[in-house]
Amino acid sequence: MRTPVYVANWKMFHSLETADAWLAWWHQHPLAGLPDSCTIVLCPPAPLIYPLYAELQRWHETTLRLGGQTLHPSFKGAFTGDISGVALWSVGAQAVIIGHSERRRHHHETDAQIGDMVQQAFLCGLMPIVCVGETSEERDAGETVDVLTRQLAGALGHLSAATLANRQGDPDLPPLVVAYEPVWAIGSGKPATAPLAEEALQIVMSWLVTQFGETAAERMALLYGGSVTASNVGTFTALDACDGVLVGGASLEPADFQSIVMAGLMGQGYGVSVQPLSLHLTGDSLT
Ligand code: PGA
């Protein structure tokens, strides 16, 4: 059984004030029955990572982990405005999104750079969340398999099963996460159908099995991303090849994201509920 993984990608939304309010809401609405293996990662804009990390420490909040939205392909250097893996790690990030289509499009990130970013993530003990996915033109031209294969080879072709097995960082996290995010489904309100997502995720899975072997691939997590909501998430997480979701717009409100986590886990056969408030509010937990 692979690990359920839920990732919130806040993109360039939220300020410190609204992010704090998000976290306070989450803290006041704890989930009961969350499987131990479940990984929930919040990826805020980089300057918000440390204050959120400090808040999580203060609350002894253990259900949430933090991640970056990208990192530079080099370890350090004269790259004004860029963020290194080690800087992310040093402020409490445990994961990082790599190769999101918005980065590929707006920042012209290449497959080779994305491969270097994955290496940096491994070097810095960050769990890479690698995004792959075709545009609608590529899908219409029948190029989906080629695009996915090319992107996977660029991001992960230089890695071995041994590198994955020796990844630094929290051993409870999967060594690698791959998210299938069809570009046409992101932010469009038009998610992929479940069979289409399953087909693409199976392509990803068989590539990973060929590259790393079945045992290593079994420890990774595969996600679907693109217009995920609480009403459609269960159709994705019920799929054989899907371990969770990467959520953009619907992660900005904590109640929406929590509904997605709950409905998604239900699709995976877990019964999760919001813990009654009276059981939770003790001592200074609301201060
Ligand atoms: P969306 O974004 O959920 O708003 O479609 C997903 C993503 O960009 O990762």
CSV table of C-alpha atoms and ligand atoms in Angstrom, one decimal:
chain,number,residue,atom,x,y,z
A,1,MET,CA,0.0,0.0,0.0
A,2,ARG,CA,1.5,3.4,-1.0
A,3,THR,CA,1.4,6.5,1.1
A,4,PRO,CA,-1.6,8.9,0.7
A,5,VAL,CA,-0.2,12.4,-0.2
A,6,TYR,CA,-2.1,15.7,-0.3
A,7,VAL,CA,-0.3,18.8,-1.5
A,8,ALA,CA,-1.6,22.4,-1.3
A,9,ASN,CA,0.1,24.7,-3.8
A,10,TRP,CA,-0.7,28.2,-2.8
A,11,LYS,CA,1.1,29.7,-5.8
A,12,MET,CA,1.4,33.5,-5.4
A,13,PHE,CA,-1.5,33.8,-3.0
A,14,HIS,CA,-1.7,34.6,0.7
A,15,SER,CA,0.1,37.1,2.9
A,16,LEU,CA,1.5,36.4,6.4
A,17,GLU,CA,-1.8,37.5,7.9
A,18,THR,CA,-4.0,35.3,5.8
A,19,ALA,CA,-1.6,32.4,6.0
A,20,ASP,CA,-1.6,32.6,9.8
A,21,ALA,CA,-5.4,32.6,9.7
A,22,TRP,CA,-5.4,29.5,7.5
A,23,LEU,CA,-3.1,27.7,9.9
A,24,ALA,CA,-5.2,28.8,12.9
A,25,TRP,CA,-8.3,27.4,11.3
A,26,TRP,CA,-6.6,24.1,10.6
A,27,HIS,CA,-5.3,23.9,14.1
A,28,GLN,CA,-8.8,24.5,15.5
A,29,HIS,CA,-10.3,21.8,13.3
A,30,PRO,CA,-8.1,18.7,13.8
A,31,LEU,CA,-8.9,15.5,11.9
A,32,ALA,CA,-9.6,12.3,13.6
A,33,GLY,CA,-8.7,9.0,12.0
A,34,LEU,CA,-6.0,10.3,9.8
A,35,PRO,CA,-3.8,7.4,8.8
A,36,ASP,CA,-0.2,7.6,10.2
A,37,SER,CA,1.2,7.3,6.8
A,38,CYS,CA,-0.7,10.2,5.4
A,39,THR,CA,1.5,13.1,4.2
A,40,ILE,CA,0.0,16.6,3.9
A,41,VAL,CA,2.2,19.3,2.5
A,42,LEU,CA,1.5,23.0,2.4
A,43,CYS,CA,3.5,24.9,-0.2
A,44,PRO,CA,3.2,28.6,0.5
A,45,PRO,CA,5.1,31.5,-1.1
A,46,ALA,CA,8.7,31.1,0.1
A,47,PRO,CA,8.8,34.1,2.6
A,48,LEU,CA,5.9,32.5,4.5
A,49,ILE,CA,7.6,29.1,5.0
A,50,TYR,CA,9.5,30.1,8.1
A,51,PRO,CA,6.8,31.9,10.1
A,52,LEU,CA,4.4,29.0,9.3
A,53,TYR,CA,7.1,26.5,10.4
A,54,ALA,CA,7.5,28.4,13.7
A,55,GLU,CA,3.7,28.3,14.3
A,56,LEU,CA,3.6,24.6,13.6
A,57,GLN,CA,6.4,24.0,16.1
A,58,ARG,CA,4.6,26.1,18.7
A,59,TRP,CA,1.4,24.1,18.3
A,60,HIS,CA,3.1,20.8,18.1
A,61,GLU,CA,1.1,20.4,14.9
A,62,THR,CA,2.2,17.2,13.2
A,63,THR,CA,-0.3,16.7,10.4
A,64,LEU,CA,1.1,19.4,8.2
A,65,ARG,CA,4.5,19.6,6.5
A,66,LEU,CA,5.9,22.5,4.5
A,67,GLY,CA,7.3,22.7,1.0
A,68,GLY,CA,8.7,25.2,-1.5
A,69,GLN,CA,7.2,25.8,-4.9
A,70,THR,CA,10.5,25.6,-6.8
A,71,LEU,CA,14.2,25.8,-6.2
A,72,HIS,CA,17.3,26.8,-8.2
A,73,PRO,CA,19.2,24.0,-10.1
A,74,SER,CA,22.5,25.1,-8.5
A,75,PHE,CA,23.5,24.6,-4.8
A,76,LYS,CA,24.5,28.3,-4.4
A,77,GLY,CA,25.7,31.2,-6.5
A,78,ALA,CA,25.1,34.8,-7.8
A,79,PHE,CA,21.4,34.3,-8.8
A,80,THR,CA,19.5,37.3,-7.6
A,81,GLY,CA,16.0,36.5,-6.5
A,82,ASP,CA,16.4,32.7,-6.7
A,83,ILE,CA,16.0,30.2,-3.9
A,84,SER,CA,18.3,27.4,-3.1
A,85,GLY,CA,17.3,23.9,-1.8
A,86,VAL,CA,19.5,24.5,1.3
A,87,ALA,CA,17.7,27.8,2.1
A,88,LEU,CA,14.4,26.0,1.8
A,89,TRP,CA,15.6,23.2,4.0
A,90,SER,CA,17.0,25.6,6.6
A,91,VAL,CA,13.6,27.3,7.1
A,92,GLY,CA,11.7,24.1,7.7
A,93,ALA,CA,10.7,22.9,4.3
A,94,GLN,CA,10.7,19.1,3.8
A,95,ALA,CA,9.5,19.0,0.2
A,96,VAL,CA,9.6,21.1,-3.0
A,97,ILE,CA,7.4,21.2,-6.1
A,98,ILE,CA,9.6,20.9,-9.2
A,99,GLY,CA,8.7,21.5,-12.9
A,100,HIS,CA,5.2,22.9,-12.3
A,101,SER,CA,3.8,23.9,-15.7
A,102,GLU,CA,3.5,27.5,-14.7
A,103,ARG,CA,7.3,27.5,-14.0
A,104,ARG,CA,8.0,25.7,-17.3
A,105,ARG,CA,5.8,28.2,-19.2
A,106,HIS,CA,6.5,31.6,-17.5
A,107,HIS,CA,10.1,30.9,-16.4
A,108,HIS,CA,11.1,28.7,-19.4
A,109,GLU,CA,12.4,25.9,-17.2
A,110,THR,CA,13.8,23.1,-19.3
A,111,ASP,CA,13.8,19.4,-18.7
A,112,ALA,CA,17.6,19.5,-18.1
A,113,GLN,CA,17.2,22.2,-15.4
A,114,ILE,CA,14.4,20.3,-13.9
A,115,GLY,CA,16.7,17.3,-13.6
A,116,ASP,CA,19.3,19.4,-11.8
A,117,MET,CA,16.6,20.7,-9.5
A,118,VAL,CA,15.6,17.2,-8.6
A,119,GLN,CA,19.3,16.5,-7.8
A,120,GLN,CA,19.5,19.6,-5.6
A,121,ALA,CA,16.3,18.5,-3.8
A,122,PHE,CA,17.9,15.1,-3.0
A,123,LEU,CA,21.1,16.8,-1.9
A,124,CYS,CA,19.2,19.0,0.5
A,125,GLY,CA,17.0,16.4,2.0
A,126,LEU,CA,13.8,17.7,0.3
A,127,MET,CA,11.1,15.3,-1.1
A,128,PRO,CA,10.8,16.3,-4.8
A,129,ILE,CA,7.2,16.6,-6.0
A,130,VAL,CA,7.9,16.5,-9.8
A,131,CYS,CA,5.1,17.7,-12.1
A,132,VAL,CA,4.6,16.4,-15.6
A,133,GLY,CA,1.7,16.9,-18.0
A,134,GLU,CA,0.8,17.7,-21.6
A,135,THR,CA,-0.9,20.8,-23.1
A,136,SER,CA,-4.2,20.4,-24.9
A,137,GLU,CA,-2.4,20.8,-28.2
A,138,GLU,CA,0.0,18.0,-27.4
A,139,ARG,CA,-2.9,15.8,-26.3
A,140,ASP,CA,-4.9,16.6,-29.5
A,141,ALA,CA,-1.8,15.8,-31.6
A,142,GLY,CA,-1.6,12.3,-29.9
A,143,GLU,CA,1.7,13.3,-28.2
A,144,THR,CA,0.8,12.7,-24.5
A,145,VAL,CA,2.9,9.5,-24.0
A,146,ASP,CA,5.9,11.2,-25.7
A,147,VAL,CA,5.6,14.3,-23.6
A,148,LEU,CA,5.3,12.4,-20.3
A,149,THR,CA,8.2,10.1,-21.2
A,150,ARG,CA,10.4,13.1,-22.2
A,151,GLN,CA,9.6,15.0,-19.0
A,152,LEU,CA,10.1,12.0,-16.8
A,153,ALA,CA,13.5,11.2,-18.5
A,154,GLY,CA,14.6,14.9,-18.1
A,155,ALA,CA,13.6,15.1,-14.4
A,156,LEU,CA,14.5,11.6,-13.2
A,157,GLY,CA,16.6,9.8,-15.9
A,158,HIS,CA,19.9,10.5,-14.1
A,159,LEU,CA,18.7,9.0,-10.8
A,160,SER,CA,19.2,5.4,-9.7
A,161,ALA,CA,17.2,3.3,-7.2
A,162,ALA,CA,20.2,3.7,-4.8
A,163,THR,CA,20.0,7.5,-4.8
A,164,LEU,CA,16.3,7.2,-4.0
A,165,ALA,CA,16.9,4.6,-1.3
A,166,ASN,CA,19.5,6.9,0.3
A,167,ARG,CA,17.5,10.1,0.2
A,168,GLN,CA,18.2,12.3,3.3
A,169,GLY,CA,15.3,13.8,5.2
A,170,ASP,CA,12.3,12.3,7.0
A,171,PRO,CA,12.2,8.5,6.3
A,172,ASP,CA,8.4,8.6,6.8
A,173,LEU,CA,8.0,10.6,3.6
A,174,PRO,CA,8.0,8.8,0.2
A,175,PRO,CA,11.4,9.3,-1.5
A,176,LEU,CA,9.8,10.8,-4.5
A,177,VAL,CA,6.4,12.1,-5.6
A,178,VAL,CA,5.3,12.5,-9.2
A,179,ALA,CA,2.2,14.6,-10.0
A,180,TYR,CA,0.4,14.2,-13.3
A,181,GLU,CA,-1.0,17.6,-14.1
A,182,PRO,CA,-2.5,18.0,-17.5
A,183,VAL,CA,-1.8,21.7,-18.3
A,184,TRP,CA,-5.4,22.1,-19.7
A,185,ALA,CA,-6.9,21.0,-16.4
A,186,ILE,CA,-4.9,23.5,-14.2
A,187,GLY,CA,-7.0,26.4,-13.0
A,188,SER,CA,-9.6,25.7,-15.8
A,189,GLY,CA,-12.4,24.2,-13.7
A,190,LYS,CA,-12.2,21.3,-16.2
A,191,PRO,CA,-10.5,18.3,-14.5
A,192,ALA,CA,-9.4,15.3,-16.4
A,193,THR,CA,-11.8,12.4,-16.3
A,194,ALA,CA,-10.9,9.6,-14.0
A,195,PRO,CA,-10.1,7.1,-16.8
A,196,LEU,CA,-7.9,9.6,-18.6
A,197,ALA,CA,-6.0,10.3,-15.3
A,198,GLU,CA,-5.6,6.6,-14.7
A,199,GLU,CA,-4.2,6.0,-18.1
A,200,ALA,CA,-1.6,8.8,-17.7
A,201,LEU,CA,-0.7,7.7,-14.2
A,202,GLN,CA,-0.2,4.1,-15.4
A,203,ILE,CA,2.2,5.5,-18.1
A,204,VAL,CA,4.1,7.3,-15.3
A,205,MET,CA,4.1,4.2,-13.1
A,206,SER,CA,5.4,1.9,-15.7
A,207,TRP,CA,8.2,4.4,-16.5
A,208,LEU,CA,9.2,4.5,-12.8
A,209,VAL,CA,9.1,0.7,-12.6
A,210,THR,CA,11.4,0.4,-15.6
A,211,GLN,CA,13.8,3.0,-14.3
A,212,PHE,CA,13.9,2.1,-10.6
A,213,GLY,CA,12.5,-1.4,-10.3
A,214,GLU,CA,9.2,-2.4,-8.7
A,215,THR,CA,10.2,-2.2,-5.1
A,216,ALA,CA,11.5,1.4,-5.3
A,217,ALA,CA,8.6,2.5,-7.4
A,218,GLU,CA,6.2,1.0,-4.8
A,219,ARG,CA,7.6,3.5,-2.2
A,220,MET,CA,6.9,6.5,-4.4
A,221,ALA,CA,3.6,8.4,-4.6
A,222,LEU,CA,1.7,9.4,-7.7
A,223,LEU,CA,-0.7,12.3,-7.6
A,224,TYR,CA,-3.3,13.8,-9.9
A,225,GLY,CA,-3.5,17.6,-10.1
A,226,GLY,CA,-5.8,20.0,-12.1
A,227,SER,CA,-9.1,21.6,-10.9
A,228,VAL,CA,-9.4,19.2,-8.0
A,229,THR,CA,-12.3,19.9,-5.6
A,230,ALA,CA,-14.0,18.1,-2.7
A,231,SER,CA,-16.6,16.8,-5.1
A,232,ASN,CA,-14.3,15.2,-7.7
A,233,VAL,CA,-11.3,14.2,-5.5
A,234,GLY,CA,-12.7,10.8,-4.6
A,235,THR,CA,-12.9,9.7,-8.2
A,236,PHE,CA,-9.2,10.3,-8.5
A,237,THR,CA,-8.0,8.8,-5.2
A,238,ALA,CA,-10.1,5.7,-5.8
A,239,LEU,CA,-7.9,5.0,-8.9
A,240,ASP,CA,-5.3,2.2,-8.7
A,241,ALA,CA,-2.4,4.4,-9.7
A,242,CYS,CA,-3.4,7.5,-7.7
A,243,ASP,CA,-2.1,8.1,-4.1
A,244,GLY,CA,-3.4,11.6,-3.7
A,245,VAL,CA,-3.8,15.1,-5.2
A,246,LEU,CA,-2.0,18.3,-5.8
A,247,VAL,CA,-4.4,21.2,-5.3
A,248,GLY,CA,-4.1,24.8,-6.3
A,249,GLY,CA,-7.1,27.1,-6.1
A,250,ALA,CA,-9.2,24.9,-3.8
A,251,SER,CA,-6.4,24.8,-1.2
A,252,LEU,CA,-6.5,28.5,-0.5
A,253,GLU,CA,-9.4,28.2,2.0
A,254,PRO,CA,-8.5,25.7,4.8
A,255,ALA,CA,-12.1,24.3,5.0
A,256,ASP,CA,-12.0,23.5,1.3
A,257,PHE,CA,-8.7,21.9,1.5
A,258,GLN,CA,-9.7,19.9,4.5
A,259,SER,CA,-12.8,18.7,2.8
A,260,ILE,CA,-10.6,17.6,-0.1
A,261,VAL,CA,-8.3,15.6,2.2
A,262,MET,CA,-11.3,14.0,3.9
A,263,ALA,CA,-13.1,13.1,0.7
A,264,GLY,CA,-9.9,11.9,-0.9
A,265,LEU,CA,-9.0,9.6,2.0
A,266,MET,CA,-12.5,8.3,1.9
A,267,GLY,CA,-11.9,7.4,-1.8
A,268,GLN,CA,-8.8,5.5,-0.5
A,269,GLY,CA,-10.9,3.6,2.0
A,270,TYR,CA,-10.1,5.6,5.1
A,271,GLY,CA,-12.7,7.0,7.5
A,272,VAL,CA,-11.6,10.4,8.6
A,273,SER,CA,-13.7,13.0,10.4
A,274,VAL,CA,-13.2,16.4,12.1
A,275,GLN,CA,-12.5,15.9,15.8
A,276,PRO,CA,-15.3,17.3,18.0
A,277,LEU,CA,-14.2,20.8,19.2
A,278,SER,CA,-14.8,19.9,22.9
A,279,LEU,CA,-12.2,17.1,22.8
A,280,HIS,CA,-9.6,19.4,21.3
A,281,LEU,CA,-9.8,22.8,23.1
A,282,THR,CA,-7.7,22.5,26.1
A,283,GLY,CA,-5.1,24.8,27.7
A,284,ASP,CA,-3.7,27.4,25.4
A,285,SER,CA,-4.5,25.7,22.2
A,286,LEU,CA,-6.6,28.6,21.0
A,287,THR,CA,-4.3,31.4,22.2
B,1,PGA,P1,-5.7,24.0,-9.6
B,1,PGA,O1,-4.1,24.0,-9.7
B,1,PGA,O2,-6.0,23.0,-8.5
B,1,PGA,O3,-6.1,25.4,-9.3
B,1,PGA,O4,-6.2,23.6,-10.9
B,1,PGA,C1,-3.3,22.9,-9.6
B,1,PGA,C2,-1.9,23.2,-9.7
B,1,PGA,O5,-1.5,24.2,-10.3
B,1,PGA,O6,-1.0,22.5,-9.1
